[in-house]
XYZ file of C-alpha atoms in Angstrom:
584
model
C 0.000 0.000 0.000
C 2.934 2.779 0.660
C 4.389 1.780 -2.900
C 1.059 2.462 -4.463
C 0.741 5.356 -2.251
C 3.930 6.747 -3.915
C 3.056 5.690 -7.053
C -0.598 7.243 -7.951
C -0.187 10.415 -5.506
C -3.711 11.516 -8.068
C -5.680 9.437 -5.921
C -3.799 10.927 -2.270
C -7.401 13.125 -2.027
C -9.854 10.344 -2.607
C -8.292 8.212 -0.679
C -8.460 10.933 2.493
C -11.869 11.869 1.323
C -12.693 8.274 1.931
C -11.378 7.558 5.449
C -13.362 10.717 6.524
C -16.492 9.507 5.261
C -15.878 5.899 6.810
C -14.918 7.904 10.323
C -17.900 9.431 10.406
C -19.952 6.749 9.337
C -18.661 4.787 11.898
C -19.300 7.464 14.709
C -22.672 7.752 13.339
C -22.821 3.996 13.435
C -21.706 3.799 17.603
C -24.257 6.717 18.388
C -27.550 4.491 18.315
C -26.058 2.641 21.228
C -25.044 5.399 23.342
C -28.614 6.754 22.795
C -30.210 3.257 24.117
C -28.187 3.681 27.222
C -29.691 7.297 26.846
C -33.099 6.239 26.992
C -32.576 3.532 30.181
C -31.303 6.127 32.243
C -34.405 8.420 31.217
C -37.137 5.959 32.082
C -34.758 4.592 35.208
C -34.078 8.335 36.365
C -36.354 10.667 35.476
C -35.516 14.663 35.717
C -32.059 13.310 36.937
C -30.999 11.657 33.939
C -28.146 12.670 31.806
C -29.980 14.064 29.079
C -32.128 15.807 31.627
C -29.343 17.676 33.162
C -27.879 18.301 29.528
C -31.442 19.818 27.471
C -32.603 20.654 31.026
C -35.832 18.836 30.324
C -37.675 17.400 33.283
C -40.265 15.620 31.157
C -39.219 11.838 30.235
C -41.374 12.127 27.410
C -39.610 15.615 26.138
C -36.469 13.708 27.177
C -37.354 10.791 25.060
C -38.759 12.775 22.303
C -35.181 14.513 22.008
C -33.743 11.240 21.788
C -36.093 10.268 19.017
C -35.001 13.230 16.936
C -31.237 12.936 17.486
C -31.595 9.366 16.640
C -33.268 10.262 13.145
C -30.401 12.543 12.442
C -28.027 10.400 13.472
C -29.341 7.454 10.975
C -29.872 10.175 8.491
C -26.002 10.665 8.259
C -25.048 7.033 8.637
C -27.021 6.806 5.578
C -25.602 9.467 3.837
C -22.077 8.379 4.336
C -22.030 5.137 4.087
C -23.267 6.252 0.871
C -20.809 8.545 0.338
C -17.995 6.317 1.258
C -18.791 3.166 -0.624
C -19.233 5.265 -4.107
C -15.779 6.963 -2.690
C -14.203 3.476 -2.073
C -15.223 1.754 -4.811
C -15.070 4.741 -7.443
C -10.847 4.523 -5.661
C -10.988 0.879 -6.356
C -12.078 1.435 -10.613
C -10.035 3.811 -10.942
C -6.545 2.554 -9.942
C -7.266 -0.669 -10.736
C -7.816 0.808 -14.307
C -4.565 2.732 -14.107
C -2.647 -0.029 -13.083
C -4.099 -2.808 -15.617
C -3.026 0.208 -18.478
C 0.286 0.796 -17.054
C 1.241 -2.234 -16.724
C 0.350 -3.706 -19.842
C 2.022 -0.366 -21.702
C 5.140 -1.541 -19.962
C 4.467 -4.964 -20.787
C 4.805 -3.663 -24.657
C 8.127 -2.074 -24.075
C 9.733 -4.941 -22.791
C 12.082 -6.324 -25.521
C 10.655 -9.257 -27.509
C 13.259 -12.193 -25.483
C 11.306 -11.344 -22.615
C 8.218 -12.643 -23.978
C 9.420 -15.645 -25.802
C 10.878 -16.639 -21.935
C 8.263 -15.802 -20.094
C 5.015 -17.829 -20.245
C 1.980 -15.943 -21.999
C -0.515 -17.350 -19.411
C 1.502 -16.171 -16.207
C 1.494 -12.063 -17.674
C -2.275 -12.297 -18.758
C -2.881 -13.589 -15.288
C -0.976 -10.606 -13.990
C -2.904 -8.124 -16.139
C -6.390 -9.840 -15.497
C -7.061 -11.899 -12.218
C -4.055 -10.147 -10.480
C -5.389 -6.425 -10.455
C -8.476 -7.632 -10.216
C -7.630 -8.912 -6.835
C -6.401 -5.648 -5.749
C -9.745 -4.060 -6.815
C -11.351 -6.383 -4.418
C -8.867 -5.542 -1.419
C -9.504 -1.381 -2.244
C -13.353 -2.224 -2.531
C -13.574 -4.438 0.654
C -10.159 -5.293 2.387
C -9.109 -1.996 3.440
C -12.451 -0.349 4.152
C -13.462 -3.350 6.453
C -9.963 -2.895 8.227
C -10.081 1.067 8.640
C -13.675 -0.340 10.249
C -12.637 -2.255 12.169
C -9.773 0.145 13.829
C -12.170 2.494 14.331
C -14.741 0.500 15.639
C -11.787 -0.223 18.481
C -10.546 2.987 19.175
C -13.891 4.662 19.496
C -15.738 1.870 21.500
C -12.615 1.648 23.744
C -13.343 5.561 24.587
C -16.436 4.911 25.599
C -15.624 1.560 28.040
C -12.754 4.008 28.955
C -14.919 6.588 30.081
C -17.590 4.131 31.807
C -14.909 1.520 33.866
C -11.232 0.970 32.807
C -11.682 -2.607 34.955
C -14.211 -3.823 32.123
C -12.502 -2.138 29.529
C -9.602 -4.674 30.618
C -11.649 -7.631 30.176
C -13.224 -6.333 26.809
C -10.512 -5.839 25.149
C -8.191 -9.047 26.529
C -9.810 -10.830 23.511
C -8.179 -8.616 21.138
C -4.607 -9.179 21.494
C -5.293 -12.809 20.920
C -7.018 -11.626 17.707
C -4.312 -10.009 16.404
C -1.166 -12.675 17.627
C -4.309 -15.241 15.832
C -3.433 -13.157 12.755
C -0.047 -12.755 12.639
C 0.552 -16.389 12.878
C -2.516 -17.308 10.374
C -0.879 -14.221 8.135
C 2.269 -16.169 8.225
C 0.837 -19.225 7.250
C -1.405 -18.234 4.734
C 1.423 -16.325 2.769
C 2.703 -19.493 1.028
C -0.592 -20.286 0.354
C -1.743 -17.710 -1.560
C 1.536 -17.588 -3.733
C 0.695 -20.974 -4.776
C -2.737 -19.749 -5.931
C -0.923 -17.050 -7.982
C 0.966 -20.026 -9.733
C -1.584 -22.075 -10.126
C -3.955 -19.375 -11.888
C -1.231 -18.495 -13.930
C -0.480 -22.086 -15.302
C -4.173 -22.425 -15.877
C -4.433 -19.547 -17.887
C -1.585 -20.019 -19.973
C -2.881 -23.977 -20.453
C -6.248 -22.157 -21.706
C -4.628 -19.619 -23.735
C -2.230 -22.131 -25.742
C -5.198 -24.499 -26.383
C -7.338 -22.167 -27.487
C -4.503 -21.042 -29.984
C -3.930 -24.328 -30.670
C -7.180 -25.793 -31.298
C -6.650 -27.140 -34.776
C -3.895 -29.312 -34.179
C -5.698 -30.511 -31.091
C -8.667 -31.716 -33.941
C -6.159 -33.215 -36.037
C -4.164 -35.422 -33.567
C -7.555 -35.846 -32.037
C -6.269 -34.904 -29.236
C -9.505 -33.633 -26.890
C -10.115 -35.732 -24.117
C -5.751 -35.661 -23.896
C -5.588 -32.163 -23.560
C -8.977 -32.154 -21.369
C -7.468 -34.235 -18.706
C -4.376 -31.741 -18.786
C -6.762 -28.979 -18.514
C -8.266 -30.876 -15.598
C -4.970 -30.731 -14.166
C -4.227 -27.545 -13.833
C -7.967 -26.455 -12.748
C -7.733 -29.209 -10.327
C -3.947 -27.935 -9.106
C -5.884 -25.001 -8.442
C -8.806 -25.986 -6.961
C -6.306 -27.567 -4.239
C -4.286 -24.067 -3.857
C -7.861 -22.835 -3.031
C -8.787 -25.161 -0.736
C -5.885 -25.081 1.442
C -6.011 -21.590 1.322
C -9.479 -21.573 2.539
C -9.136 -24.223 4.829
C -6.293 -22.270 6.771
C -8.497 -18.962 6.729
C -11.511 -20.639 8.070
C -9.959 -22.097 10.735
C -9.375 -18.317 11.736
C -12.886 -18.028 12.957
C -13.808 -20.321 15.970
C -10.505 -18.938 17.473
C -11.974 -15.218 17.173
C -15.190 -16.912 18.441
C -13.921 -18.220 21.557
C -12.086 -14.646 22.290
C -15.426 -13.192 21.960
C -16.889 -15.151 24.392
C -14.592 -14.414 26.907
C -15.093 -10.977 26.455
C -18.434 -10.683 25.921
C -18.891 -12.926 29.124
C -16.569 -10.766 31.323
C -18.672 -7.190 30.331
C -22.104 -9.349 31.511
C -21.040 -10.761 34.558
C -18.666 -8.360 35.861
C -20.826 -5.414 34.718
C -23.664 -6.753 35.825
C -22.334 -7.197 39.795
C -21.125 -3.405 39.605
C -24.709 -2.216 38.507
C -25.992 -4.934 41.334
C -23.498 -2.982 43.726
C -24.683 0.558 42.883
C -21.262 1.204 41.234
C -22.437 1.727 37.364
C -25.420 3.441 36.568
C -28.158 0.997 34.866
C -27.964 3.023 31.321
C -24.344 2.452 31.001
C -24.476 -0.937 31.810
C -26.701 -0.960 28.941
C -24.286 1.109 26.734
C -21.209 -1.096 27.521
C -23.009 -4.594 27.134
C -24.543 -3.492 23.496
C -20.846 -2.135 22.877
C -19.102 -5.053 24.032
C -21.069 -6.901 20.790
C -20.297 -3.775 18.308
C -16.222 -4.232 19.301
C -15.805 -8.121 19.408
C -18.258 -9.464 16.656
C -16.638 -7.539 13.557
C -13.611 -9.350 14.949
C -15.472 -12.248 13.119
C -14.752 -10.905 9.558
C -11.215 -10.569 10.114
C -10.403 -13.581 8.586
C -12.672 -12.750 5.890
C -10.457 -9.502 5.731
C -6.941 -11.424 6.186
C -8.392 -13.478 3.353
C -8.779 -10.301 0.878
C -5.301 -8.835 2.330
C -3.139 -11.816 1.406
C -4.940 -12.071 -2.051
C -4.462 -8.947 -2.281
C -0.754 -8.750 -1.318
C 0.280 -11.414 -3.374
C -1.414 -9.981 -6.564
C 0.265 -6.571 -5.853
C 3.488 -8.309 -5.395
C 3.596 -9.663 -8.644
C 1.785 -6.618 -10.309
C 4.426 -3.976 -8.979
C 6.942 -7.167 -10.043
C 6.052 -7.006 -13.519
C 5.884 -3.054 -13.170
C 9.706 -2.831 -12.180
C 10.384 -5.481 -15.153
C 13.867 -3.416 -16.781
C 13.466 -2.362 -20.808
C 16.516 -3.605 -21.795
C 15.911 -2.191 -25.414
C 15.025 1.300 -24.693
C 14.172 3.985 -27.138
C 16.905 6.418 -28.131
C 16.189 10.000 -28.693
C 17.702 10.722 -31.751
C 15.593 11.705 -34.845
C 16.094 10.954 -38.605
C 15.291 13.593 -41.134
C 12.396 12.864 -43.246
C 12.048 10.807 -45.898
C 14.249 8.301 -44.503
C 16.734 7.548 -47.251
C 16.763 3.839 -46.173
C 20.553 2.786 -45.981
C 21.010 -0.053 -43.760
C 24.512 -0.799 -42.650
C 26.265 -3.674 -39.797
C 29.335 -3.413 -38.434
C 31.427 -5.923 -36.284
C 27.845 -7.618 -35.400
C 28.159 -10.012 -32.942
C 24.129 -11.381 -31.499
C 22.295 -13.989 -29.510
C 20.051 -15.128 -27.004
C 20.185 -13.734 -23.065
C 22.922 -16.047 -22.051
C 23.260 -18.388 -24.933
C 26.053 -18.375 -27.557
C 26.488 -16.120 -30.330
C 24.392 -16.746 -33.019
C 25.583 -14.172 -35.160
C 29.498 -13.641 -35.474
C 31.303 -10.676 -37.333
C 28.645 -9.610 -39.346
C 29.971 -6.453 -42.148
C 26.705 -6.303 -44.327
C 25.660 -2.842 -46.158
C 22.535 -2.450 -48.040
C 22.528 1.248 -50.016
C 19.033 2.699 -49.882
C 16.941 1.749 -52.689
C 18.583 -1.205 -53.687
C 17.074 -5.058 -52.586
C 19.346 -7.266 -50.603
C 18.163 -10.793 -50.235
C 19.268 -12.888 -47.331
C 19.404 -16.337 -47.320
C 20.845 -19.617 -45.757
C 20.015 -23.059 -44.607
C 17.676 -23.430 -41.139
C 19.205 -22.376 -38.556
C 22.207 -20.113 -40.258
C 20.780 -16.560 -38.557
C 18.759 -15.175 -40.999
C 15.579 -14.383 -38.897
C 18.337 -13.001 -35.946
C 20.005 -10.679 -38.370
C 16.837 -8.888 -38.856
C 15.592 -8.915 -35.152
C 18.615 -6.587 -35.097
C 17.706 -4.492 -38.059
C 14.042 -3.927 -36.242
C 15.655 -3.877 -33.010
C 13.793 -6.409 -31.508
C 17.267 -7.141 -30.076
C 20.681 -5.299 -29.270
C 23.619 -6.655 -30.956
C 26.680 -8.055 -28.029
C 28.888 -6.157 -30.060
C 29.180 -4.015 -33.087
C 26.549 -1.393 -34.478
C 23.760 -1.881 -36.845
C 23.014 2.075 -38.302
C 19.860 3.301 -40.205
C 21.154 6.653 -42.796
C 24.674 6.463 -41.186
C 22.768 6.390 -36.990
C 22.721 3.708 -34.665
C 19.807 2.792 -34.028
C 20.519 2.542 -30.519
C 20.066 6.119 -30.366
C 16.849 6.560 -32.628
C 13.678 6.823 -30.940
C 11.024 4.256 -32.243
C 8.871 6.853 -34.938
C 12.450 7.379 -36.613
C 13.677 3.417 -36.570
C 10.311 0.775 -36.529
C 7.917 4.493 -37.595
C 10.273 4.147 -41.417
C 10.054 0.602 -41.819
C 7.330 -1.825 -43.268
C 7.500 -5.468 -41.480
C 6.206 -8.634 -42.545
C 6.771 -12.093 -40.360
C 6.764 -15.281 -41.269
C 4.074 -15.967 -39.029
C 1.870 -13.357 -39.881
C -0.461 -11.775 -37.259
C -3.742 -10.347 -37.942
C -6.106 -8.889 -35.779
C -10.133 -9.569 -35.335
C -11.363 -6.866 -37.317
C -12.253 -6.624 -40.783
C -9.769 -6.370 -43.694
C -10.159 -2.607 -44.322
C -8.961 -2.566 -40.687
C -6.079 -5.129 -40.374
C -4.190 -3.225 -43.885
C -5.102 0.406 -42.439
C -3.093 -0.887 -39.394
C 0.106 -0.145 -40.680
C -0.769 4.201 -41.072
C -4.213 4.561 -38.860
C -6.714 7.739 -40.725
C -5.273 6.357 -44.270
C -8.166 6.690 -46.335
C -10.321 3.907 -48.023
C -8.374 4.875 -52.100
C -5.106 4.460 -50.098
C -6.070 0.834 -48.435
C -7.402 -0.622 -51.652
C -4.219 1.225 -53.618
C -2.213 -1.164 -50.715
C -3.738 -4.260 -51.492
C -3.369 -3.881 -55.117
C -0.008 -3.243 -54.785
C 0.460 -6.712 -52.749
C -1.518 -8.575 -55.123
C -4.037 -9.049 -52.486
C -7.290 -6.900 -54.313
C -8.686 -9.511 -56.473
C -9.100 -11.928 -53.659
C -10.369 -9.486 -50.874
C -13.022 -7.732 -53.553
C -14.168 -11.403 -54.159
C -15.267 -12.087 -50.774
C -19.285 -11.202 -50.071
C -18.280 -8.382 -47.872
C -15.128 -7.432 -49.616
C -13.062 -5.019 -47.339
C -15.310 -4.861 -45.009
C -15.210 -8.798 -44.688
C -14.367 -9.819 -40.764
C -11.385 -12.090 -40.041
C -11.337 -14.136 -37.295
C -8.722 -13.640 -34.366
C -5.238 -14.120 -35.806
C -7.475 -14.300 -39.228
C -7.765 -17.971 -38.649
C -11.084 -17.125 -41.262
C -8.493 -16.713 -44.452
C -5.857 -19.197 -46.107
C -1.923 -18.709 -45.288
C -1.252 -16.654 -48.513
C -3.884 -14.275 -47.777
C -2.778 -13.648 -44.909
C 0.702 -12.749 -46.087
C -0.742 -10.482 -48.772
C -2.966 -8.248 -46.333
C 0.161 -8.581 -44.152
C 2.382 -7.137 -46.851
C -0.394 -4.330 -47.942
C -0.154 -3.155 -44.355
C 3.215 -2.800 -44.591
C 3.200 -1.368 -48.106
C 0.896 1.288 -47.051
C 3.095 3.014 -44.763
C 5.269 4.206 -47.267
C 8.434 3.020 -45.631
C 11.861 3.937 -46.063
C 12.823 0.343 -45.233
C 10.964 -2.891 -46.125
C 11.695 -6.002 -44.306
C 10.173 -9.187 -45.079
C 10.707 -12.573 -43.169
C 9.579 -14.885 -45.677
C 6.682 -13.157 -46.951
C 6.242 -15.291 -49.896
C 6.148 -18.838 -48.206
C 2.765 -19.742 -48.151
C 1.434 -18.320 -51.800
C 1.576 -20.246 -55.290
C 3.599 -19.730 -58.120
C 1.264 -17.171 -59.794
C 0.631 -15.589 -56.638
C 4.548 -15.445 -56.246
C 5.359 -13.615 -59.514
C 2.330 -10.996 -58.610
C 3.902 -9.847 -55.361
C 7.364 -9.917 -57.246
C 6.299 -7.683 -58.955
C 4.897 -5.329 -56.331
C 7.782 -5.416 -54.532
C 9.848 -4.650 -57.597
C 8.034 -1.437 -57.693
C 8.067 -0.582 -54.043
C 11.597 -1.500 -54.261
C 12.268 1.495 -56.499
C 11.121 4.065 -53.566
C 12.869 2.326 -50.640
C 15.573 0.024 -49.505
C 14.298 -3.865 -49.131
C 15.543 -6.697 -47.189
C 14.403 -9.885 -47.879
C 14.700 -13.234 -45.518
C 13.905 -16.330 -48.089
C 14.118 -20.346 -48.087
C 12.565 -20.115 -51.740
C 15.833 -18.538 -53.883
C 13.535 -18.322 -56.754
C 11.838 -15.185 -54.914
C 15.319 -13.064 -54.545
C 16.609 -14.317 -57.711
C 16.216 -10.770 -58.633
C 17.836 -8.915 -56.000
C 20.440 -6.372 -55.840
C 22.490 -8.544 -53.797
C 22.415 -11.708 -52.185
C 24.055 -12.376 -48.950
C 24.627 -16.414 -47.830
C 24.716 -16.732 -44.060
C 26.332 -20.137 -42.403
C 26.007 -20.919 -38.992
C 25.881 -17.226 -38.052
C 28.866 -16.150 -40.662
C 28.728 -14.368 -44.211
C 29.856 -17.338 -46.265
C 29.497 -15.219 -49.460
C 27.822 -12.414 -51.317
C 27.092 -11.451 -54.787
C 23.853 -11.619 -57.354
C 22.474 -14.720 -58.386
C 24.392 -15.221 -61.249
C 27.480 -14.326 -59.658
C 27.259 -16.618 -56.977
C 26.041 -19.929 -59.306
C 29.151 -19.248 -61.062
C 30.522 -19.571 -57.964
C 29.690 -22.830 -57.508
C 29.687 -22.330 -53.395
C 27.354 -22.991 -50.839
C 24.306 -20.676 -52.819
C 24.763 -22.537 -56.052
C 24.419 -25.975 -54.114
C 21.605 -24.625 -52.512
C 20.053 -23.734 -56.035
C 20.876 -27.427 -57.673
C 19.103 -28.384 -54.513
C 15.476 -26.367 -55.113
C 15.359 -26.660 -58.698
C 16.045 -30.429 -58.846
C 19.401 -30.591 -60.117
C 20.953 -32.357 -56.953
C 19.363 -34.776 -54.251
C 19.493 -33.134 -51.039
């Protein structure tokens, strides 16, 4: 709570405006006691009662009446504030819970890609979802109750204060036992609850790959497999739960038992003194109805330790994930405009957090304008080399530079805001086509998306559909065939006009004709900005400015096509290889 205090200082006021509305709710609440006591000493003493002496009314009806009225204003307030406080509290609640869930995940997409292909999908949706969602609950519920229940103590134990501090003694013995209960329970349920958090998170991420996954689960008719895995985890969780709950509820016949004792101590030992003459019959009244209003909420603190360690654990890992480093930050530099498009590595050395290198010694130059074509067998570096270029990743050594600046020191509008991108495994969103392409420049009008997909070869398709652009694909476009996909892909890229144009096997999964189409489009976006090219298939970068062969993370050669067949090296057996003039 004092990291989130320092964090959202915003919400400082509310927060105050809050715990004033639940103080003098609660005051409000203790009154209607203290006016029952009120009313036995009236009807036991007459003109001499307190509230006699106070109004100086001698009529117990008057007296009474006076009561009445105070008691109506009283419940009036409570009303009004407890009210008040509960749209305060939970309006609190919404509204950092909101800011968190948005920070978070905004920091979630700054952290570099590595930290998301190491770090299980389900466990940071859990974190975003059920995580701050447990700290709405402990804002709504857990910390109200417990500012209740302090204040239920401290002003009750002014009023046994005032009447005998003997039966104040015994009233509040109970409480210490309460508290040492909930330390120890606290203790015990920490574990507990962090087990939960795992367990949640597994689930999820179980759901979230299925779900993905749910085609190849048809085809290897795999369902009642991958339900009994479900099952699993759900049941790995239901456990977590239990023992959780079981530990919490255990909490409550121990607070029980320490309100007995309590409760028992204000009747009997109260009850002598007012036998005795020494406690007026009113009080005795007061103090037994306020032994009940300061021991039974004691009930709901396990309830309340409950929410807390929920609560505590979700902000744990929440404020975890907040302090997460960037390790690829934004520079601050900016490019003039229009990016020229020259593409340059130096001395590259790359790989994976603590892995080898994957990439050694890498000298590659690509002028801007020309098309540079990068290919090699699995496994040689090809998709790494361009993580760089994007700077999904910082190389371990060397520079990569974008017009003659590393872009270690651009900030993202001038580096990833120039360049068109298109994956291998091609993402689209659930939207509708017009949507996915206008992706890549948001406001570009409807001529300028259609002039996109023509240019990718992807217009005759899309206009064919029943809906045409306005057709809606599925999540990840699961609705549309591989090659489509890579054509809208590529038509969102085209249509931001970039400087740079990087394509991770864009071509993989269309046919021949559909092939020599998008050659062609890329020839002509090719002659307004530079192009790199990742490819298995040489027959789509037969074309290219210049070829570069990786092998095993090394340049093994460079040159055009027919350069490097007449060079009879590792690109020319690779050729014999996909045209059928060698066996594999």
């Amino acid at each position: 709570m004092r990291e989130l205090w320092q964090r959202y200082r915003r919400y400082r006021s509310r927060f105050v405006l809050a715990v004033v509305l639940s103080t003098i709710n609660k005051v409000a609440d203790i009154v209607p006691e203290l006016l029952i006591g009120a009313a036995v000493d009236v009807v036991v003493r007459g003109a001499d009662s307190f509230v006699g002496e106070l109004l100086g009314v001698e009529s117990r009806h008057a007296q009474l009446g006076w009561l009445a009225a105070i008691n109506v204003v009283v419940w009036i307030v409570e009303s009004l504030t407890e009210y008040a406080a509960a749209v305060t509290w939970r309006g609190l609640a919404q509204g950092l819970q909101h800011d968190l869930r948005v920070q978070a995940y905004d920091h979630v997409q700054h952290l570099d890609l590595g930290w998301h292909e190491t770090r299980p999908q389900g466990s940071t949706l859990a974190t975003l979802n059920d995580d701050v969602n447990q700290l709405e609950r402990l804002l709504d519920v857990g910390i109200p109750a417990i500012l209740q229940t302090a204040l239920n103590v401290v002003l009750v134990g002014a009023v046994f204060a005032a009447a005998s501090w003997e039966l104040t003694l015994y009233a509040f013995l109970p409480i210490p036992l309460v508290v040492l209960g909930s330390l120890v329970f606290q203790r015990r349920l920490e574990p507990l609850y962090a087990r939960v958090r795992d367990a949640v998170a597994d689930l999820s991420g179980a759901l979230g790959a299925n779900l993905s996954g749910i085609a190849t689960i048809k085809a290897f008719t795999a369902e009642d497999r991958e339900r009994d895995r479900v099952a699993g985890f759900s049941t790995a969780y239901r456990e977590a739960n239990v023992a959780a709950i079981r530990s919490s509820a255990a909490f409550v016949p121990l607070v029980r038992m320490a309100i007995l004792a309590g409760f028992t101590c204000t009747l009997l030992l109260g009850g002598w003194a007012t036998l005795n003459g020494d406690l007026e019959l009113g009080l005795y009244s007061v103090l037994v109805f306020m032994t009940q209003r300061l021991l039974w909420p004691m009930t709901a603190v396990a309830e309340v330790l409950d929410l807390y360690q929920r609560g505590r654990a979700s902000t744990a890992r929440i404020l975890g994930l907040l302090d997460e480093p960037v390790t690829v930050p934004a520079g601050s530099a900016v490019l003039a405009r229009p990016v020229r498009g020259r593409v340059e590595l130096r001395g590259v050395r790359a790989g994976y957090a603590d892995g080898p290198d994957v990439l050694h010694d890498i000298d590659l130059l690509v002028p801007a304008g020309q098309t540079h074509a990068i290919v090699g067998a699995t496994g040689a570096g090809k998709s790494s080399l361009l993580r760089l270029v994007l700077r999904f990743d910082d190389p371990r050594a060397g520079q990569v530079l974008l017009d003659g600046t590393d872009v270690r020191d651009l900030d993202w509008d001038s580096l990833r805001g120039s360049m068109g991108y298109v994956a291998q495994d091609v993402f689209l969103f659930s939207g509708t086509i017009a949507d996915n392409i206008a992706y890549g420049r948001p406001g570009a009008s409807t001529e300028e998306v259609r002039a996109a997909a023509a240019a990718a070869a992807a217009a005759a398709f899309i206009e064919a559909l029943p809906a045409g652009y306005d057709t809606w694909v599925g999540e990840r476009g699961v609705t549309l065939s591989g090659g489509q996909r890579q054509r809208i892909a590529l038509a969102r890229a085209l249509l931001r006009d970039p400087g740079v144009l990087v394509l991770d096997e864009a071509t993989s999964a269309v046919d021949n004709e559909t092939e020599a189409a998008i050659q062609e489009s890329l020839r002509r976006a090719g002659e307004r900005c530079t192009t790199i090219v990742v490819a298995h298939r040489l027959s789509t970068v037969r074309h290219a400015d210049r070829i570069w062969v990786l092998d095993a993370g090394r340049i093994a050669e460079a040159g055009t096509h027919a350069e490097l067949v007449a060079r009879d090296g590792l690109y020319a057996a690779l050729w014999r290889v996909q045209t059928g003039e060698a066996v594999a």
